[in-house]
């Protein structure tokens, strides 16, 4: 299920607050992002620990190619 939603700013940054501790996935929900001539998607696991901040960087290294190829 969708726990929360975030949009990025002009520098590609987003933040989410108020999630309870636990395991989540950061996903582009099958929406492609353009990276040059490549279309990328993300489904990245993240664990939220009590009282801590989790930082996740979405890059071409933890993405999948929208055409099914994994770079």
XYZ file of C-alpha atoms in Angstrom:
71
model
C 0.000 0.000 0.000
C 1.026 3.625 -0.405
C 2.365 4.883 2.945
C 3.166 8.414 1.765
C 3.989 10.390 -1.351
C 6.712 12.945 -2.084
C 7.577 15.209 -4.990
C 11.086 16.420 -5.695
C 12.177 20.040 -5.790
C 14.108 21.567 -8.698
C 17.325 20.007 -7.365
C 15.787 16.528 -7.218
C 15.439 16.430 -3.427
C 12.426 15.268 -1.455
C 11.721 14.489 2.164
C 9.107 12.563 4.079
C 8.287 12.867 7.773
C 6.050 10.969 10.124
C 6.589 7.395 8.970
C 6.473 4.832 11.736
C 9.557 2.618 12.103
C 9.582 -0.356 9.761
C 10.472 -1.557 6.283
C 9.373 0.376 3.221
C 10.060 0.624 -0.508
C 10.815 3.849 -2.330
C 9.230 3.428 -5.714
C 8.660 5.499 -8.814
C 5.384 3.533 -9.188
C 6.159 2.530 -12.780
C 6.666 6.159 -13.793
C 9.807 6.583 -15.865
C 12.449 9.216 -15.175
C 14.589 10.507 -18.029
C 18.356 10.179 -17.603
C 19.845 11.217 -20.922
C 18.487 8.791 -23.508
C 17.619 6.194 -20.845
C 14.328 5.803 -18.981
C 14.755 4.678 -15.350
C 12.534 3.340 -12.549
C 13.192 2.716 -8.855
C 12.016 0.165 -6.295
C 14.504 0.567 -3.445
C 14.072 -0.954 0.034
C 14.594 1.264 3.082
C 14.381 0.514 6.805
C 13.195 3.297 9.129
C 14.689 2.994 12.628
C 13.149 4.703 15.686
C 14.625 8.173 16.307
C 16.897 8.053 13.246
C 16.923 9.697 9.844
C 17.243 7.491 6.773
C 18.912 8.967 3.700
C 18.427 7.304 0.324
C 19.980 8.447 -2.930
C 18.255 7.305 -6.104
C 20.821 6.926 -8.874
C 21.311 4.933 -12.037
C 23.152 2.381 -9.855
C 20.029 1.403 -7.889
C 17.545 1.822 -10.730
C 16.224 -0.479 -13.394
C 15.913 0.369 -17.048
C 12.263 0.984 -17.869
C 12.662 -1.353 -20.852
C 13.526 -4.239 -18.522
C 17.328 -4.014 -18.753
C 19.142 -3.713 -15.417
C 22.211 -1.436 -15.811
